[in-house]
Amino acid sequence: MLELAKSGAWVTELAARAGNGGYIPPDEAIAFDAALALALGKNVLLQGPTGSGKTKLAETLAQWFGMPMHAVNCSVDLDAEALIGFKTLSHDQGRPTVEYVPGPVVKAMTGGELLYIDEVNMAKPETLPIINGVLDYRRRLTNPFTGEVVEAAEGFGVIAAVNVGYVGTVPLNEALKNRFVVVDVPYLQGEALEKLIREQSSLRDASLISRFVRLSSDLLEQIRMGQLPDEAASIRALLDACDLAAYLPPERAIRRAIVDKLEDEREQAAVRNLAETLF
Ligand SMILES: Nc1ncnc2c1ncn2[C@@H]1O[C@H](COP(=O)(O)OP(=O)(O)O)[C@@H](O)[C@H]1O
Ligand SMILES: [Mg+2]
């Protein structure tokens, strides 16, 4: 893997082999650096606004490396069981027995596979330190449910994602952040976004597609000026709008996919205005 990683053509080649539908990097360095860091055994933290393709990038990396990925979705309810597993009562030839069901962390470690920790900043501060030893050079965990020491098998890798500027999230704990190499994942723009819309939405009309690309850049501009929240330019929402616009008038599609999700009336009006000018 490392030999491959040293060659610059490597990521382009993997991307070509994976074909359409994978992550499209706004800048080659994003996919390359993330893949290289993983190949070097580093934990990778993907940092970017909602719907910028973080999960897509993680899935694409898993595909490139040909590795299964085990996902953990963080929330305030995340606990040791959701990470490590739990004990349950089962029956062995009619006799009740206690069985341990491994969670995603243990599965990824023992299989030498990928662990994806999504929205890592949503977890309560006391939960993730349980896996600190998994995230540092030790790559080791004492399983609180079995008492066993679990060592990560060769190939084990960790990708985490964090939504930045997302309401309701807390800044990431320093000790945790320290254990990661950070890769910023911004919203896709321009020609690359056009390609994405063609690959991932039902919209076929070239003129409409280029207007949606323009809409996206106008939305980003307003976000930069503080007029709109980050999620207004979510690529996920834009793709929804494009799908609807294959069948509905574009303004109605934009209302359903983008405008009506905004809380503030002024923000809604701002997006409606942009849409009216463009469509
Ligand atoms: N750069 C990109 N390349 C490919 N797909 C993307 C990209 N950006 C966004 N998407 C698409 O937008 C949607 C949201 O992406 P996702 O990975 O779920 O975002 P995030 O995890 O950052 O919230 C998905 O359908 C994904 O395929
Ligand atoms: Mg995601």
JSON list of C-alpha atoms in Angstrom, two decimals, residues 91-228:
[
{"chain": "A", "resi": 91, "resn": "HIS", "atom": "CA", "xyz": [-29.76, -20.19, 24.15]},
{"chain": "A", "resi": 92, "resn": "ASP", "atom": "CA", "xyz": [-27.22, -22.89, 23.48]},
{"chain": "A", "resi": 93, "resn": "GLN", "atom": "CA", "xyz": [-29.01, -26.23, 23.02]},
{"chain": "A", "resi": 94, "resn": "GLY", "atom": "CA", "xyz": [-31.78, -25.13, 25.32]},
{"chain": "A", "resi": 95, "resn": "ARG", "atom": "CA", "xyz": [-29.40, -23.78, 27.97]},
{"chain": "A", "resi": 96, "resn": "PRO", "atom": "CA", "xyz": [-29.44, -20.04, 28.58]},
{"chain": "A", "resi": 97, "resn": "THR", "atom": "CA", "xyz": [-26.00, -18.53, 27.97]},
{"chain": "A", "resi": 98, "resn": "VAL", "atom": "CA", "xyz": [-24.63, -15.03, 28.01]},
{"chain": "A", "resi": 99, "resn": "GLU", "atom": "CA", "xyz": [-23.27, -14.05, 24.65]},
{"chain": "A", "resi": 100, "resn": "TYR", "atom": "CA", "xyz": [-21.13, -11.05, 23.78]},
{"chain": "A", "resi": 101, "resn": "VAL", "atom": "CA", "xyz": [-22.10, -9.22, 20.59]},
{"chain": "A", "resi": 102, "resn": "PRO", "atom": "CA", "xyz": [-19.18, -7.13, 19.31]},
{"chain": "A", "resi": 103, "resn": "GLY", "atom": "CA", "xyz": [-19.79, -3.50, 18.35]},
{"chain": "A", "resi": 104, "resn": "PRO", "atom": "CA", "xyz": [-18.29, -1.62, 15.40]},
{"chain": "A", "resi": 105, "resn": "VAL", "atom": "CA", "xyz": [-15.03, -0.68, 17.14]},
{"chain": "A", "resi": 106, "resn": "VAL", "atom": "CA", "xyz": [-14.24, -4.28, 18.07]},
{"chain": "A", "resi": 107, "resn": "LYS", "atom": "CA", "xyz": [-15.36, -5.62, 14.69]},
{"chain": "A", "resi": 108, "resn": "ALA", "atom": "CA", "xyz": [-13.15, -3.18, 12.80]},
{"chain": "A", "resi": 109, "resn": "MET", "atom": "CA", "xyz": [-10.19, -3.87, 15.13]},
{"chain": "A", "resi": 110, "resn": "THR", "atom": "CA", "xyz": [-10.35, -7.65, 15.02]},
{"chain": "A", "resi": 111, "resn": "GLY", "atom": "CA", "xyz": [-11.04, -7.73, 11.27]},
{"chain": "A", "resi": 112, "resn": "GLY", "atom": "CA", "xyz": [-8.30, -5.20, 10.45]},
{"chain": "A", "resi": 113, "resn": "GLU", "atom": "CA", "xyz": [-10.97, -3.10, 8.75]},
{"chain": "A", "resi": 114, "resn": "LEU", "atom": "CA", "xyz": [-12.07, 0.53, 8.68]},
{"chain": "A", "resi": 115, "resn": "LEU", "atom": "CA", "xyz": [-13.91, 2.28, 11.49]},
{"chain": "A", "resi": 116, "resn": "TYR", "atom": "CA", "xyz": [-15.95, 5.36, 10.58]},
{"chain": "A", "resi": 117, "resn": "ILE", "atom": "CA", "xyz": [-17.00, 7.63, 13.45]},
{"chain": "A", "resi": 118, "resn": "ASP", "atom": "CA", "xyz": [-19.57, 10.11, 12.17]},
{"chain": "A", "resi": 119, "resn": "GLU", "atom": "CA", "xyz": [-20.38, 13.46, 13.80]},
{"chain": "A", "resi": 120, "resn": "VAL", "atom": "CA", "xyz": [-17.72, 12.83, 16.38]},
{"chain": "A", "resi": 121, "resn": "ASN", "atom": "CA", "xyz": [-18.41, 16.23, 18.00]},
{"chain": "A", "resi": 122, "resn": "MET", "atom": "CA", "xyz": [-21.97, 15.20, 18.94]},
{"chain": "A", "resi": 123, "resn": "ALA", "atom": "CA", "xyz": [-20.84, 12.62, 21.49]},
{"chain": "A", "resi": 124, "resn": "LYS", "atom": "CA", "xyz": [-20.78, 13.47, 25.19]},
{"chain": "A", "resi": 125, "resn": "PRO", "atom": "CA", "xyz": [-17.23, 14.44, 26.25]},
{"chain": "A", "resi": 126, "resn": "GLU", "atom": "CA", "xyz": [-16.89, 11.40, 28.50]},
{"chain": "A", "resi": 127, "resn": "THR", "atom": "CA", "xyz": [-17.83, 8.78, 25.91]},
{"chain": "A", "resi": 128, "resn": "LEU", "atom": "CA", "xyz": [-15.09, 8.78, 23.28]},
{"chain": "A", "resi": 129, "resn": "PRO", "atom": "CA", "xyz": [-12.17, 8.70, 25.74]},
{"chain": "A", "resi": 130, "resn": "ILE", "atom": "CA", "xyz": [-13.20, 5.03, 26.19]},
{"chain": "A", "resi": 131, "resn": "ILE", "atom": "CA", "xyz": [-11.49, 4.41, 22.85]},
{"chain": "A", "resi": 132, "resn": "ASN", "atom": "CA", "xyz": [-8.47, 6.71, 23.31]},
{"chain": "A", "resi": 133, "resn": "GLY", "atom": "CA", "xyz": [-6.16, 3.69, 23.37]},
{"chain": "A", "resi": 134, "resn": "VAL", "atom": "CA", "xyz": [-7.67, 2.52, 20.08]},
{"chain": "A", "resi": 135, "resn": "LEU", "atom": "CA", "xyz": [-6.96, 5.88, 18.50]},
{"chain": "A", "resi": 136, "resn": "ASP", "atom": "CA", "xyz": [-3.33, 6.21, 19.57]},
{"chain": "A", "resi": 137, "resn": "TYR", "atom": "CA", "xyz": [-0.27, 4.13, 18.70]},
{"chain": "A", "resi": 138, "resn": "ARG", "atom": "CA", "xyz": [-1.37, 1.39, 21.11]},
{"chain": "A", "resi": 139, "resn": "ARG", "atom": "CA", "xyz": [-4.31, 0.42, 18.90]},
{"chain": "A", "resi": 140, "resn": "ARG", "atom": "CA", "xyz": [-5.55, -1.51, 21.90]},
{"chain": "A", "resi": 141, "resn": "LEU", "atom": "CA", "xyz": [-8.70, -1.73, 24.01]},
{"chain": "A", "resi": 142, "resn": "THR", "atom": "CA", "xyz": [-9.60, -3.50, 27.20]},
{"chain": "A", "resi": 143, "resn": "ASN", "atom": "CA", "xyz": [-13.09, -4.69, 26.50]},
{"chain": "A", "resi": 144, "resn": "PRO", "atom": "CA", "xyz": [-15.19, -3.76, 29.56]},
{"chain": "A", "resi": 145, "resn": "PHE", "atom": "CA", "xyz": [-17.77, -6.42, 28.68]},
{"chain": "A", "resi": 146, "resn": "THR", "atom": "CA", "xyz": [-15.44, -9.40, 28.42]},
{"chain": "A", "resi": 147, "resn": "GLY", "atom": "CA", "xyz": [-12.33, -8.24, 30.25]},
{"chain": "A", "resi": 148, "resn": "GLU", "atom": "CA", "xyz": [-10.32, -9.19, 27.16]},
{"chain": "A", "resi": 149, "resn": "VAL", "atom": "CA", "xyz": [-7.57, -7.05, 25.68]},
{"chain": "A", "resi": 150, "resn": "VAL", "atom": "CA", "xyz": [-8.38, -6.45, 22.03]},
{"chain": "A", "resi": 151, "resn": "GLU", "atom": "CA", "xyz": [-5.44, -5.67, 19.72]},
{"chain": "A", "resi": 152, "resn": "ALA", "atom": "CA", "xyz": [-6.15, -4.19, 16.31]},
{"chain": "A", "resi": 153, "resn": "ALA", "atom": "CA", "xyz": [-5.30, -6.50, 13.42]},
{"chain": "A", "resi": 154, "resn": "GLU", "atom": "CA", "xyz": [-3.08, -5.30, 10.57]},
{"chain": "A", "resi": 155, "resn": "GLY", "atom": "CA", "xyz": [-4.92, -2.90, 8.28]},
{"chain": "A", "resi": 156, "resn": "PHE", "atom": "CA", "xyz": [-7.19, -1.38, 10.94]},
{"chain": "A", "resi": 157, "resn": "GLY", "atom": "CA", "xyz": [-7.89, 2.27, 10.14]},
{"chain": "A", "resi": 158, "resn": "VAL", "atom": "CA", "xyz": [-10.00, 5.08, 11.57]},
{"chain": "A", "resi": 159, "resn": "ILE", "atom": "CA", "xyz": [-11.87, 7.85, 9.78]},
{"chain": "A", "resi": 160, "resn": "ALA", "atom": "CA", "xyz": [-13.95, 10.34, 11.73]},
{"chain": "A", "resi": 161, "resn": "ALA", "atom": "CA", "xyz": [-16.13, 13.17, 10.49]},
{"chain": "A", "resi": 162, "resn": "VAL", "atom": "CA", "xyz": [-17.13, 16.42, 12.07]},
{"chain": "A", "resi": 163, "resn": "ASN", "atom": "CA", "xyz": [-19.66, 18.99, 10.91]},
{"chain": "A", "resi": 164, "resn": "VAL", "atom": "CA", "xyz": [-18.16, 22.40, 11.39]},
{"chain": "A", "resi": 165, "resn": "GLY", "atom": "CA", "xyz": [-20.34, 25.40, 11.98]},
{"chain": "A", "resi": 166, "resn": "TYR", "atom": "CA", "xyz": [-23.30, 23.16, 12.62]},
{"chain": "A", "resi": 167, "resn": "VAL", "atom": "CA", "xyz": [-25.76, 24.25, 15.31]},
{"chain": "A", "resi": 168, "resn": "GLY", "atom": "CA", "xyz": [-25.85, 22.04, 18.37]},
{"chain": "A", "resi": 169, "resn": "THR", "atom": "CA", "xyz": [-22.31, 20.72, 18.10]},
{"chain": "A", "resi": 170, "resn": "VAL", "atom": "CA", "xyz": [-19.59, 21.27, 20.64]},
{"chain": "A", "resi": 171, "resn": "PRO", "atom": "CA", "xyz": [-15.98, 22.04, 19.76]},
{"chain": "A", "resi": 172, "resn": "LEU", "atom": "CA", "xyz": [-13.94, 18.89, 19.58]},
{"chain": "A", "resi": 173, "resn": "ASN", "atom": "CA", "xyz": [-12.06, 17.86, 22.67]},
{"chain": "A", "resi": 174, "resn": "GLU", "atom": "CA", "xyz": [-8.32, 18.63, 22.24]},
{"chain": "A", "resi": 175, "resn": "ALA", "atom": "CA", "xyz": [-7.09, 15.22, 23.37]},
{"chain": "A", "resi": 176, "resn": "LEU", "atom": "CA", "xyz": [-9.32, 13.65, 20.75]},
{"chain": "A", "resi": 177, "resn": "LYS", "atom": "CA", "xyz": [-8.40, 16.07, 17.97]},
{"chain": "A", "resi": 178, "resn": "ASN", "atom": "CA", "xyz": [-4.74, 15.49, 18.77]},
{"chain": "A", "resi": 179, "resn": "ARG", "atom": "CA", "xyz": [-5.05, 11.90, 17.66]},
{"chain": "A", "resi": 180, "resn": "PHE", "atom": "CA", "xyz": [-6.12, 12.79, 14.11]},
{"chain": "A", "resi": 181, "resn": "VAL", "atom": "CA", "xyz": [-4.75, 14.20, 10.90]},
{"chain": "A", "resi": 182, "resn": "VAL", "atom": "CA", "xyz": [-7.27, 16.78, 9.70]},
{"chain": "A", "resi": 183, "resn": "VAL", "atom": "CA", "xyz": [-8.53, 16.98, 6.13]},
{"chain": "A", "resi": 184, "resn": "ASP", "atom": "CA", "xyz": [-10.90, 19.81, 5.25]},
{"chain": "A", "resi": 185, "resn": "VAL", "atom": "CA", "xyz": [-13.82, 18.85, 3.04]},
{"chain": "A", "resi": 186, "resn": "PRO", "atom": "CA", "xyz": [-15.43, 21.95, 1.48]},
{"chain": "A", "resi": 187, "resn": "TYR", "atom": "CA", "xyz": [-18.48, 22.12, -0.76]},
{"chain": "A", "resi": 188, "resn": "LEU", "atom": "CA", "xyz": [-17.86, 21.18, -4.36]},
{"chain": "A", "resi": 189, "resn": "GLN", "atom": "CA", "xyz": [-18.17, 24.03, -6.89]},
{"chain": "A", "resi": 190, "resn": "GLY", "atom": "CA", "xyz": [-17.96, 24.80, -10.60]},
{"chain": "A", "resi": 191, "resn": "GLU", "atom": "CA", "xyz": [-17.28, 22.10, -13.17]},
{"chain": "A", "resi": 192, "resn": "ALA", "atom": "CA", "xyz": [-16.79, 19.41, -10.57]},
{"chain": "A", "resi": 193, "resn": "LEU", "atom": "CA", "xyz": [-20.21, 20.19, -9.13]},
{"chain": "A", "resi": 194, "resn": "GLU", "atom": "CA", "xyz": [-21.69, 19.99, -12.62]},
{"chain": "A", "resi": 195, "resn": "LYS", "atom": "CA", "xyz": [-20.16, 16.54, -13.00]},
{"chain": "A", "resi": 196, "resn": "LEU", "atom": "CA", "xyz": [-21.58, 15.51, -9.63]},
{"chain": "A", "resi": 197, "resn": "ILE", "atom": "CA", "xyz": [-25.09, 16.64, -10.56]},
{"chain": "A", "resi": 198, "resn": "ARG", "atom": "CA", "xyz": [-24.87, 14.71, -13.82]},
{"chain": "A", "resi": 199, "resn": "GLU", "atom": "CA", "xyz": [-23.63, 11.59, -12.00]},
{"chain": "A", "resi": 200, "resn": "GLN", "atom": "CA", "xyz": [-25.88, 11.68, -8.98]},
{"chain": "A", "resi": 201, "resn": "SER", "atom": "CA", "xyz": [-29.17, 13.35, -9.91]},
{"chain": "A", "resi": 202, "resn": "SER", "atom": "CA", "xyz": [-31.94, 12.69, -12.42]},
{"chain": "A", "resi": 203, "resn": "LEU", "atom": "CA", "xyz": [-31.62, 16.15, -13.92]},
{"chain": "A", "resi": 204, "resn": "ARG", "atom": "CA", "xyz": [-30.48, 16.01, -17.58]},
{"chain": "A", "resi": 205, "resn": "ASP", "atom": "CA", "xyz": [-31.15, 19.54, -18.86]},
{"chain": "A", "resi": 206, "resn": "ALA", "atom": "CA", "xyz": [-27.69, 21.11, -19.30]},
{"chain": "A", "resi": 207, "resn": "SER", "atom": "CA", "xyz": [-28.93, 24.68, -18.98]},
{"chain": "A", "resi": 208, "resn": "LEU", "atom": "CA", "xyz": [-30.77, 23.90, -15.74]},
{"chain": "A", "resi": 209, "resn": "ILE", "atom": "CA", "xyz": [-27.73, 22.05, -14.39]},
{"chain": "A", "resi": 210, "resn": "SER", "atom": "CA", "xyz": [-25.48, 25.05, -14.96]},
{"chain": "A", "resi": 211, "resn": "ARG", "atom": "CA", "xyz": [-28.01, 27.32, -13.26]},
{"chain": "A", "resi": 212, "resn": "PHE", "atom": "CA", "xyz": [-28.04, 25.04, -10.23]},
{"chain": "A", "resi": 213, "resn": "VAL", "atom": "CA", "xyz": [-24.24, 25.27, -10.13]},
{"chain": "A", "resi": 214, "resn": "ARG", "atom": "CA", "xyz": [-24.58, 29.05, -10.21]},
{"chain": "A", "resi": 215, "resn": "LEU", "atom": "CA", "xyz": [-27.22, 28.92, -7.48]},
{"chain": "A", "resi": 216, "resn": "SER", "atom": "CA", "xyz": [-24.81, 26.94, -5.33]},
{"chain": "A", "resi": 217, "resn": "SER", "atom": "CA", "xyz": [-22.03, 29.51, -5.73]},
{"chain": "A", "resi": 218, "resn": "ASP", "atom": "CA", "xyz": [-24.46, 32.36, -4.99]},
{"chain": "A", "resi": 219, "resn": "LEU", "atom": "CA", "xyz": [-25.60, 30.54, -1.86]},
{"chain": "A", "resi": 220, "resn": "LEU", "atom": "CA", "xyz": [-21.99, 30.12, -0.74]},
{"chain": "A", "resi": 221, "resn": "GLU", "atom": "CA", "xyz": [-21.37, 33.80, -1.30]},
{"chain": "A", "resi": 222, "resn": "GLN", "atom": "CA", "xyz": [-24.27, 34.66, 0.99]},
{"chain": "A", "resi": 223, "resn": "ILE", "atom": "CA", "xyz": [-23.01, 32.21, 3.58]},
{"chain": "A", "resi": 224, "resn": "ARG", "atom": "CA", "xyz": [-19.62, 33.92, 3.50]},
{"chain": "A", "resi": 225, "resn": "MET", "atom": "CA", "xyz": [-21.38, 37.24, 4.10]},
{"chain": "A", "resi": 226, "resn": "GLY", "atom": "CA", "xyz": [-23.20, 35.76, 7.06]},
{"chain": "A", "resi": 227, "resn": "GLN", "atom": "CA", "xyz": [-26.62, 36.05, 5.42]},
{"chain": "A", "resi": 228, "resn": "LEU", "atom": "CA", "xyz": [-27.31, 32.31, 5.33]}
]
